[in-house]
Coordinates of C-alpha atoms in Angstrom, one line a residue:
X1 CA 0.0 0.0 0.0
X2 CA 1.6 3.3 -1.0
X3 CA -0.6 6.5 0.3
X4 CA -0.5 10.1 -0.1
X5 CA -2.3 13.0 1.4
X6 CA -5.6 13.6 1.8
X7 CA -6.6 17.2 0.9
X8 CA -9.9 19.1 -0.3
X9 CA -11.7 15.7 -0.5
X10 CA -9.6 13.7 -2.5
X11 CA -6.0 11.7 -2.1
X12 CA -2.9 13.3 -3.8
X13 CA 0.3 12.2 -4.9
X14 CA 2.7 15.1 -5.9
X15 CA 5.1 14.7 -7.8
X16 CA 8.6 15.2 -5.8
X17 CA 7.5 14.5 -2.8
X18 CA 10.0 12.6 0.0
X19 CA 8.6 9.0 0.7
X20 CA 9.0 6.9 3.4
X21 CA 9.1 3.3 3.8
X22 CA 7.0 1.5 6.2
X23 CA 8.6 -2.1 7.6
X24 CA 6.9 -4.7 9.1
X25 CA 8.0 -4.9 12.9
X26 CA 7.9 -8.9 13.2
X27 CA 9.6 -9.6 9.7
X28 CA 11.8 -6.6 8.7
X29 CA 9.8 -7.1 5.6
X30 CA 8.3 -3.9 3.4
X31 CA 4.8 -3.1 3.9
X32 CA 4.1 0.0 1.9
X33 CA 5.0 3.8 1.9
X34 CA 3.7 7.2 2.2
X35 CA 4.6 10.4 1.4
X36 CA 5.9 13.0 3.8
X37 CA 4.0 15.9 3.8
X38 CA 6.6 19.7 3.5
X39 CA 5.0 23.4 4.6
X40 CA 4.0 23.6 1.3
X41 CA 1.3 21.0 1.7
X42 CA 0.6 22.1 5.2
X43 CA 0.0 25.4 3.7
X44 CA -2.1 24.1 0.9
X45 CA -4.1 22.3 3.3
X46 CA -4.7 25.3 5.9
X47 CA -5.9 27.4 3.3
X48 CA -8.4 24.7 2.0
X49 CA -9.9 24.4 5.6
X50 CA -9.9 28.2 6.5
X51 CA -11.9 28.5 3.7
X52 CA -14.5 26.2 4.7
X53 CA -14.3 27.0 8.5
X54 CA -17.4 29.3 8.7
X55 CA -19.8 26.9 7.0
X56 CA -18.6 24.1 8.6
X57 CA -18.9 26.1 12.3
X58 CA -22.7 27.1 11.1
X59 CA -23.4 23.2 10.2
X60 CA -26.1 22.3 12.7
X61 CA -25.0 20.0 14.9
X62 CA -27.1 17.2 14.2
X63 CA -25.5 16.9 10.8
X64 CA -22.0 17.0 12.6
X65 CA -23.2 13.8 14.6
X66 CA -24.6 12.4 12.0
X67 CA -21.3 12.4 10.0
X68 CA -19.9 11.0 13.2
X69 CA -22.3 8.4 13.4
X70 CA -21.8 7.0 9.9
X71 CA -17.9 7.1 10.3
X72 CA -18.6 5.0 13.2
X73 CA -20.7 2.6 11.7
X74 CA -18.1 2.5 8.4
X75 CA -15.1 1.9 11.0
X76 CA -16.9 -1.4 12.4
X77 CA -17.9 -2.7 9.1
X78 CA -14.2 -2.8 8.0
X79 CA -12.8 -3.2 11.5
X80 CA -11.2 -6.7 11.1
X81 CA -9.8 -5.2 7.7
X82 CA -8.2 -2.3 9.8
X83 CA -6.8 -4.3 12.6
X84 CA -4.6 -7.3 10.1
X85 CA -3.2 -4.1 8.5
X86 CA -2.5 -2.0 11.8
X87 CA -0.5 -5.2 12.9
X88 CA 1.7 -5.6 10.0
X89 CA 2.5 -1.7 10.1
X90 CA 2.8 -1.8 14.0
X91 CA 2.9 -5.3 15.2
X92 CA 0.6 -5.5 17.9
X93 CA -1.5 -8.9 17.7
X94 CA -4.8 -8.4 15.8
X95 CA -7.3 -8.6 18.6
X96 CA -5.5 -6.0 20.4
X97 CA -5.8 -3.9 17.4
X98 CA -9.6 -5.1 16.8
X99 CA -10.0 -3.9 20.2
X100 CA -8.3 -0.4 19.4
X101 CA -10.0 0.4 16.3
X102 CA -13.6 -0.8 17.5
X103 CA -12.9 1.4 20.5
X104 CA -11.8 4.2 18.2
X105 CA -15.6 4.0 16.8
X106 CA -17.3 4.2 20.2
X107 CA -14.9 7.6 20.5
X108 CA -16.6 8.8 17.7
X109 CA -20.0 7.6 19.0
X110 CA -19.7 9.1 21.8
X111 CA -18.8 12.8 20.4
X112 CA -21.9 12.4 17.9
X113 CA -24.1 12.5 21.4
X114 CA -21.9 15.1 22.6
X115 CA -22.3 17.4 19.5
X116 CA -25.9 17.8 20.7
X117 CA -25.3 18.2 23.5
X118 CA -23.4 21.3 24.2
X119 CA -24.8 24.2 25.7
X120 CA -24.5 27.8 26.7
X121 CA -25.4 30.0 29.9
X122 CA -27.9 32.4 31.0
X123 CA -25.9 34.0 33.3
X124 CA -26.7 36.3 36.5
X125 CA -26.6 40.3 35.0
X126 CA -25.7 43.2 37.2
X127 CA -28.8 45.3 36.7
X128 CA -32.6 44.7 35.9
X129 CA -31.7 45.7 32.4
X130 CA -28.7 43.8 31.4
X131 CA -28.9 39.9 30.2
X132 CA -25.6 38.2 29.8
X133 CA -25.7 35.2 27.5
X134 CA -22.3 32.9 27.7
X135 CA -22.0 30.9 24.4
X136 CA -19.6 28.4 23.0
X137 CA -17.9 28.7 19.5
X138 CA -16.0 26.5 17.4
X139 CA -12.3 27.9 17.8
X140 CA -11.0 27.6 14.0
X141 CA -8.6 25.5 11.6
X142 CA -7.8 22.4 14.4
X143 CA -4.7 20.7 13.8
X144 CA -4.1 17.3 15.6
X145 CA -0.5 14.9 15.9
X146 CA -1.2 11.3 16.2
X147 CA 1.7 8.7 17.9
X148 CA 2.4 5.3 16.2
X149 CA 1.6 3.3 19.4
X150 CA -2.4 3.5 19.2
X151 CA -2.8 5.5 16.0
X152 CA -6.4 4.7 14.9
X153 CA -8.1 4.9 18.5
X154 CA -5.8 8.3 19.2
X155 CA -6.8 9.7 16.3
X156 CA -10.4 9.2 17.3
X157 CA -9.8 10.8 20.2
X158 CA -8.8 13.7 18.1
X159 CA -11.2 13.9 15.4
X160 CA -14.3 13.3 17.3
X161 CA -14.3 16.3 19.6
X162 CA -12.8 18.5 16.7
X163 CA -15.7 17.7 14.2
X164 CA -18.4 17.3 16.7
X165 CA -17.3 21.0 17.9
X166 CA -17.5 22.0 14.1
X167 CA -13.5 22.3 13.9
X168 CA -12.0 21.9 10.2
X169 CA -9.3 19.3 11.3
X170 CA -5.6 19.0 9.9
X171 CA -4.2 15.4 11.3
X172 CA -0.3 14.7 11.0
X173 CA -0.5 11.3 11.2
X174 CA 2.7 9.1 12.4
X175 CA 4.9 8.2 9.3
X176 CA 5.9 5.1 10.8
X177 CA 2.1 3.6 11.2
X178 CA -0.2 5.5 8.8
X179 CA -1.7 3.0 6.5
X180 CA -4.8 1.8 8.3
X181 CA -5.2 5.7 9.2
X182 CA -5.8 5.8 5.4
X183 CA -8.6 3.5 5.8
X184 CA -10.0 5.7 9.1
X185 CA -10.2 8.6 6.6
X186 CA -11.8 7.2 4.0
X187 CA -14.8 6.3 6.3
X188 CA -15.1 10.0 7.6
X189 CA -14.4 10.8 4.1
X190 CA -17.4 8.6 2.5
X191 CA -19.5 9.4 5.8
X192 CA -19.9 13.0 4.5
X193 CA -17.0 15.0 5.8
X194 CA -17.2 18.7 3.8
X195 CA -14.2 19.0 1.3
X196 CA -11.7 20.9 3.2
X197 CA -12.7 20.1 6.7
X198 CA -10.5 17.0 7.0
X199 CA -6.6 17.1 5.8
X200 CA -4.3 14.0 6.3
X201 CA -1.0 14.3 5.9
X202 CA 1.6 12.2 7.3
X203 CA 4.9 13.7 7.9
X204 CA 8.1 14.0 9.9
X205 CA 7.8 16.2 13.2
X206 CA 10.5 18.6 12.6
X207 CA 9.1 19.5 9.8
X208 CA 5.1 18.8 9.3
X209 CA 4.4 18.9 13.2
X210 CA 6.4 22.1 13.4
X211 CA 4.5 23.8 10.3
X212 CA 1.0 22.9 11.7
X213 CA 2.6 24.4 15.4
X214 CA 3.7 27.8 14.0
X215 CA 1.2 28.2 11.3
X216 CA -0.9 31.3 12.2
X217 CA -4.2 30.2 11.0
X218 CA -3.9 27.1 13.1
X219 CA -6.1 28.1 16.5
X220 CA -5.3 24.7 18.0
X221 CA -3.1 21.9 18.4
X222 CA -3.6 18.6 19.7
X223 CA -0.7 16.2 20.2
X224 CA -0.1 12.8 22.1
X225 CA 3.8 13.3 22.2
X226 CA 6.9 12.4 23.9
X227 CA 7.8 15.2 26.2
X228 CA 10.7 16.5 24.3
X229 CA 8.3 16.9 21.0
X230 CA 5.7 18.6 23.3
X231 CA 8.0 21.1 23.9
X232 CA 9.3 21.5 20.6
X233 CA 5.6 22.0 19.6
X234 CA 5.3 24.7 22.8
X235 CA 8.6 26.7 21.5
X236 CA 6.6 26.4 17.6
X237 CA 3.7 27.8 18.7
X238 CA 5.0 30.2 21.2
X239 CA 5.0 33.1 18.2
X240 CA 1.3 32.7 17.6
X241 CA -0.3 31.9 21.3
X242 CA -2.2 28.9 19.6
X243 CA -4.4 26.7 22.3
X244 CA -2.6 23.5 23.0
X245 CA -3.7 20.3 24.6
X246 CA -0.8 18.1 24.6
X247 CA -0.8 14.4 26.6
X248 CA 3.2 13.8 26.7
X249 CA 5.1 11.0 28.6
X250 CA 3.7 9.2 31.4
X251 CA 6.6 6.7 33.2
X252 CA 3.6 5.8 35.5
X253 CA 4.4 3.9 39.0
X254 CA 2.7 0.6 39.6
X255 CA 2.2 0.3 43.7
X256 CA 1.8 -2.8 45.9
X257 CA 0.7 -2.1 49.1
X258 CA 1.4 -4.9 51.9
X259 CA -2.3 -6.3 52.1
X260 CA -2.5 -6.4 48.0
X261 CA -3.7 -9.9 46.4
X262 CA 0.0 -10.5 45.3
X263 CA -0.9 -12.5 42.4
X264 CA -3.8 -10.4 41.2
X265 CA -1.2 -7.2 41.7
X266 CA 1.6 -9.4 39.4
X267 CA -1.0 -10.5 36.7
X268 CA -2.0 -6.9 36.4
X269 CA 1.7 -4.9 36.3
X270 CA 2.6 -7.7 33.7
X271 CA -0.3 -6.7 31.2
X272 CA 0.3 -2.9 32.2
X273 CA 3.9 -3.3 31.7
X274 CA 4.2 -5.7 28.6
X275 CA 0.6 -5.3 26.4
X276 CA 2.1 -3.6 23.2
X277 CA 5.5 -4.0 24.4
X278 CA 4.9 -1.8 27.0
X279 CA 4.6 0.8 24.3
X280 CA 1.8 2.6 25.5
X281 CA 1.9 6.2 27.6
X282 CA 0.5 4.8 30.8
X283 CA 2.8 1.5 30.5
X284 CA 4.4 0.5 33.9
X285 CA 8.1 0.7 34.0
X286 CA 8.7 0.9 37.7
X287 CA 7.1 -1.2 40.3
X288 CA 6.8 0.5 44.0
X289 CA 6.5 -2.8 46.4
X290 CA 6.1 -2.9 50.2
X291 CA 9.5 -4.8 51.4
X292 CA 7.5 -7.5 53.2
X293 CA 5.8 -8.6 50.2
X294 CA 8.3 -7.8 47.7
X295 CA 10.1 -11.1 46.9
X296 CA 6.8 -12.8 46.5
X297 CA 5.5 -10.1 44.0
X298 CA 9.2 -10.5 42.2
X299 CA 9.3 -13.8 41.5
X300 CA 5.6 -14.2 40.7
X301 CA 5.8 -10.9 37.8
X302 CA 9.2 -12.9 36.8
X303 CA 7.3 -16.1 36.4
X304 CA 4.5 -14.7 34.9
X305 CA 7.2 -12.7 32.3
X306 CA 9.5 -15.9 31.4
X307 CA 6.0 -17.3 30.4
X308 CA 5.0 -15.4 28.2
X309 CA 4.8 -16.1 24.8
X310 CA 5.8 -13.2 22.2
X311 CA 5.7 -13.4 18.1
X312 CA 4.0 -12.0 14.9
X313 CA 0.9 -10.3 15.6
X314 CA -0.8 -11.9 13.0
X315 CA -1.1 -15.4 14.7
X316 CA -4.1 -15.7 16.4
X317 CA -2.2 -17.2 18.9
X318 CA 0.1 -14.9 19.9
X319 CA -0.5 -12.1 22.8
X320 CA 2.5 -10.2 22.6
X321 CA 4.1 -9.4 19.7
X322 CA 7.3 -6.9 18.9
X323 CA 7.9 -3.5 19.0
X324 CA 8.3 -1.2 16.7
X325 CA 12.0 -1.0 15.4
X326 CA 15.2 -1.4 16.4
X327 CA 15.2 2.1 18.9
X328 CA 13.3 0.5 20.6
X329 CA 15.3 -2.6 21.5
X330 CA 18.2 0.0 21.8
X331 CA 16.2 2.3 24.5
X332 CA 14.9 -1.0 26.3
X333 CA 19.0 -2.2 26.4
X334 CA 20.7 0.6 27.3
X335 CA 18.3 1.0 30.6
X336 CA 18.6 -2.7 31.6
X337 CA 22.3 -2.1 31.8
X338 CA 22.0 1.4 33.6
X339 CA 20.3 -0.4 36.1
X340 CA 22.5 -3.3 36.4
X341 CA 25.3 -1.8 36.9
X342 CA 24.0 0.2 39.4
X343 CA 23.3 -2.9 41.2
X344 CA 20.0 -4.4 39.9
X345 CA 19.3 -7.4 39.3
X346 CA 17.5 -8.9 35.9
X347 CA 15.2 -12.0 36.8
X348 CA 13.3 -12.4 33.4
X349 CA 14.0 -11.7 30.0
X350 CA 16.2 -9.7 29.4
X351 CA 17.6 -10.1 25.9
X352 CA 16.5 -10.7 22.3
X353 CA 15.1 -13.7 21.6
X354 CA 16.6 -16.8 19.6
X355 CA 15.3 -18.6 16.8
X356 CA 14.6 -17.9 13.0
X357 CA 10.9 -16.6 13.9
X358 CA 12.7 -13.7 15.5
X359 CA 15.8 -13.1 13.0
X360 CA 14.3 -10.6 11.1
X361 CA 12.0 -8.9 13.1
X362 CA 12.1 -6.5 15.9
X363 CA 11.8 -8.4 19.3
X364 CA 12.8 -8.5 23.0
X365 CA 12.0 -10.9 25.6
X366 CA 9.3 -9.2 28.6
X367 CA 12.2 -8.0 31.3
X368 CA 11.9 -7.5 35.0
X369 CA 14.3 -5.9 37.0
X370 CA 14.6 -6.8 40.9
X371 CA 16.4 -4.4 43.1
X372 CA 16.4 -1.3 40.8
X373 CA 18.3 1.4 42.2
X374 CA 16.1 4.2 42.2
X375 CA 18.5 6.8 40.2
X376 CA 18.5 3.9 37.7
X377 CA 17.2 4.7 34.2
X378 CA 14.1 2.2 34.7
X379 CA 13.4 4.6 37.5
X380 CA 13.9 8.4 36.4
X381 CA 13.3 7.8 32.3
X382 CA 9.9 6.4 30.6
X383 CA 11.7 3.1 29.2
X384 CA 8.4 2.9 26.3
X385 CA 9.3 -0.9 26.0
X386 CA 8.8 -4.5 27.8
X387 CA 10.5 -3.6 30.9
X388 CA 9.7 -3.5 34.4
X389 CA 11.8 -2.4 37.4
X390 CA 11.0 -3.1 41.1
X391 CA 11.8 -1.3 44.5
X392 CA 10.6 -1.8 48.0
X393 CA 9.4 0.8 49.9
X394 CA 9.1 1.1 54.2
X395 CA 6.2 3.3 54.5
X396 CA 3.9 5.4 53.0
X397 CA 5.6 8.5 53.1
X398 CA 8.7 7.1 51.1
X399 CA 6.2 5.8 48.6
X400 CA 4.7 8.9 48.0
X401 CA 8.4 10.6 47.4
X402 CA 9.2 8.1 45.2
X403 CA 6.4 7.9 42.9
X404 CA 5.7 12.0 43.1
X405 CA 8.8 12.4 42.7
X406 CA 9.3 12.7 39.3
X407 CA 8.8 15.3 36.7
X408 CA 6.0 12.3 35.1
X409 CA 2.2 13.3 36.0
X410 CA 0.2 11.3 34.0
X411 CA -1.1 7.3 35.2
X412 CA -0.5 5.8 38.4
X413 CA -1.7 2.7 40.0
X414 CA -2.5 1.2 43.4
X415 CA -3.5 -2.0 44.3
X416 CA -4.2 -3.2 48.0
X417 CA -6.9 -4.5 50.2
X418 CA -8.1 -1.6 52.6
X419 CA -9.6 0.7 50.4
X420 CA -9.7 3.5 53.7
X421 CA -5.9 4.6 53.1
X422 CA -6.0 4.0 49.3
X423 CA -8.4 6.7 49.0
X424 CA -6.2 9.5 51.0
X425 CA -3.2 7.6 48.7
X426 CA -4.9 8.3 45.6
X427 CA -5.4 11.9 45.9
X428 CA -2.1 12.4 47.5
X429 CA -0.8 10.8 44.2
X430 CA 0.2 14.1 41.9
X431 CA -1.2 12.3 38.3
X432 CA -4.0 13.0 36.4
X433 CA -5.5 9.6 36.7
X434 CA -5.1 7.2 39.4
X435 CA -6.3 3.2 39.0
X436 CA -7.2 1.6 42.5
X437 CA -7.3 -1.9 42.1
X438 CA -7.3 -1.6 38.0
X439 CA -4.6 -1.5 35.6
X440 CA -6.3 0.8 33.1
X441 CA -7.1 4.4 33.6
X442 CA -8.3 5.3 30.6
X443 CA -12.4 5.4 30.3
X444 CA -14.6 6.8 27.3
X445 CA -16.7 9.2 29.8
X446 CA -14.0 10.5 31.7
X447 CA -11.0 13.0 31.1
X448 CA -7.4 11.8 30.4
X449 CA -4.5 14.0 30.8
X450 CA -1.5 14.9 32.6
X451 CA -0.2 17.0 35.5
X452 CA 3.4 18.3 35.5
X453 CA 5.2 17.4 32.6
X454 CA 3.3 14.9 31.1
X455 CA 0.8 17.6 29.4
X456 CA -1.8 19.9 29.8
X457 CA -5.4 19.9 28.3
X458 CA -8.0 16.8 28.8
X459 CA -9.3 14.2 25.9
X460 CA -12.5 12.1 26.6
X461 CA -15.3 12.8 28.1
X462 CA -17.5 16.1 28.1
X463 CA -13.7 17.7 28.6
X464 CA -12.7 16.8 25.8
X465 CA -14.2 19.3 23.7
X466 CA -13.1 22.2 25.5
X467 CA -9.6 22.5 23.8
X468 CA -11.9 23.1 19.6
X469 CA -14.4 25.8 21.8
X470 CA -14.2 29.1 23.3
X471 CA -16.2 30.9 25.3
X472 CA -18.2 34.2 24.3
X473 CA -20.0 36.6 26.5
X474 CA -22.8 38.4 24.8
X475 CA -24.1 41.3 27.1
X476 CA -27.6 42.4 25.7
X477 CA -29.1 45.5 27.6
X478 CA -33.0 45.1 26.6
X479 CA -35.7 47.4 27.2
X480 CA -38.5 47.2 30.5
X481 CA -41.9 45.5 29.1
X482 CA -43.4 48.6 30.3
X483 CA -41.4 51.1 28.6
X484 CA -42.7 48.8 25.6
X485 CA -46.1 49.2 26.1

């Protein structure tokens, strides 16, 4: 598959344009390509979607939801489709993709109720004359950046909210993973999206991400990012004062009280620290433990990790499959060995795997690192692969300096029996999600975002659509019945 930008309506292929080729993570194999958008074409495309902003803003909302609605319905009917392609771009097994891209659809769902949905003020006036009227408006050209972990359900995350707020929407989708995003856009396309009001152009950050973050007629930006290209985007836009929701790294703390159900608290740091080859932003890489149950919680997440079975995505067999390229395996490396030689300890995994399945492909066995010295790189850096380090903690107190103290503020987790001090733990936790007994933050209704560095600016729920609207106070002085009369 070989794609090119989406622009006005219609895919184009310029001539001269730099191309990129897409590998297959588990085979090293070719997949396709796609052109890489340049601030010509980010131009091009601003100026189609300014144009259409002031029609698209006075669509009623019902036929925004409506579009919505349809896209949805589109998405599920070629869902399987989506997901065998998503896993040869980006290698996670096909019913975690199936899973991502029908989820993607309820996203979109959800924003079609929410289009009709949103509502202004009447609010009190300062005199029996005065009426002040607080209304909502769409903000402008919306651009979005999408990350090659969960492309199709991210950008869903984007795209709702933007259209259903009756934002034209400009998405710089990730290079590396953007051929079943081709697919996503054809169903918005072919559910009646307005030529103009949705651009896709894939493209290298540097130069496409930065366009769309210093490009005037942008009004916002939103980016799921590493926290370096957040504030790359932040310096970009800093000329213009664009809005900016931006959900950067996470590096979120997995905690194991002393009463936890030890086996229930390993079972669910190894799928939070090794689904998608602990590629995700709210993946576990370090593991807070109470000493007294610490080497029972070690050995069981080692056991657990040395079981696990990891290969091509596209065997329906298969849980875990590899990660994306070789960076990865280089990032994932180079902190195992920061921590061992600061005296941890590696008691699973640990290196690539051996055999012919795995000689072409981009794979590393699930890793768990006992012992971690907390000014380790496990410990103070977001790994973003199958790694999970582990360090006891005495009390409460210590626990809460170790996991606030980093610059990290997105996902943390809890697990333990007495829900009592878990409460006053939870909102002593400084993250913008907290999972008590769960190993998933993340729900459709609620908002997801970070404190610190990991982001400003919420996606899902009602929240979500406060980064494409702003506010507008009308003040109406109107005339006494009488006076009328």
């Amino acid at each position: 598959m070989h794609r090119g930008f989406f622009i006005s309506g219609a895919w184009h292929r310029p001539d001269g344009a730099e191309r990129f080729e897409i590998v297959e993570p588990a085979t090293g194999k070719p997949v396709g390509s796609t052109l890489l958008a340049d601030e010509r074409i980010i131009d091009e495309a601003v100026a189609a979607a300014e144009a259409v902003a002031p029609d698209f803003a006075a669509t009623p909302a019902r036929e925004r939801a409506a579009i919505l609605e349809r896209a949805a319905r589109l998405i599920d009917e070629r869902a399987e489709a989506m997901a065998v392609l998503l896993t040869r771009e980006q290698g996670k097994p096909v019913g975690d993709n199936l899973k991502e891209v029908r989820f993607g659809a309820e996203v979109l769902r959800y924003y079609a109720g929410e289009a009709v949905r949103m509502s202004g003020a009447l609010r009190p006036a300062s005199a029996p004359h005065i009426r002040n009227l607080v209304i909502r408006q769409p903000v402008g050209v919306a651009a979005a950046i999408v990350p090659w972990n969960y492309p199709v359900d991210l950008y869903c995350w984007k795209a709702g909210p933007a259209i259903a707020a009756g934002c034209p929407l400009i998405v710089k989708p990730p290079h590396e993973t953007p051929l079943a995003i081709a697919m996503l856009v054809d169903c918005l396309n072919e559910a009646g999206m307005p030529p103009g009001t949705l651009a896709d152009l894939p493209g290298l950050g540097p130069v496409a991400g930065a366009a769309l973050a210093r490009h005037r007629r942008v009004r916002i930006i939103s980016a799921t990012a590493s926290i370096p290209a957040g504030q790359a985007i932040i310096r970009e836009a800093a000329g213009n004062l664009k809005k900016l929701s931006l959900e950067l790294g996470g590096h979120a703390p997995f905690i194991v009280m002393a009463d936890a159900d030890i086996e229930e608290a390993a079972r669910a740091a190894h799928r939070r620290s090794f689904s998608n080859m602990g590629q995700i932003c709210i993946t576990v890489n370090r593991v807070l433990v109470a000493r007294p149950v610490k080497k029972a919680f070690a050995e069981c997440l080692a056991t657990l990790a040395e079981e696990t079975e990891i290969g091509n995505g596209l065997d329906p067999a298969i849980g875990y499959g590899p990660v994306l390229n070789r960076s990865v395996i280089a990032r994932v490396a180079a902190h195992q060995a920061d921590a061992v030689t600061k005296g941890g300890r590696v008691i699973a995994g640990g290196s690539v795997p051996d055999g012919e399945a795995y000689a072409h492909g981009h794979f590393y066995r699930p890793t768990v690192i006992d012992d971690a010295p907390l000014d380790s790189l496990p410990m103070t850096e977001e790994t973003f692969g199958p790694l999970a380090a582990i360090a006891a903690f005495d009390d409460v107190g210590q626990m809460l300096d170790m996991a606030n103290g980093l610059e990290y503020g997105l996902a943390a987790y809890l697990y333990g029996r007495d829900l009592e001090p878990l409460w006053s733990i939870a909102e002593a936790l400084e993250f913008g999600a907290v999972g008590v007994n769960v190993n998933d933050t993340s729900e459709l209704q609620a908002p997801f975002g970070g404190w610190k560095m990991s982001g400003f600016g919420r996606e899902l729920g009602p929240e979500g659509l406060e980064p494409y609207l702003e506010p507008k106070h009308i003040k109406m002085r109107v005339r006494d019945w009488s006076a009328i009369a």
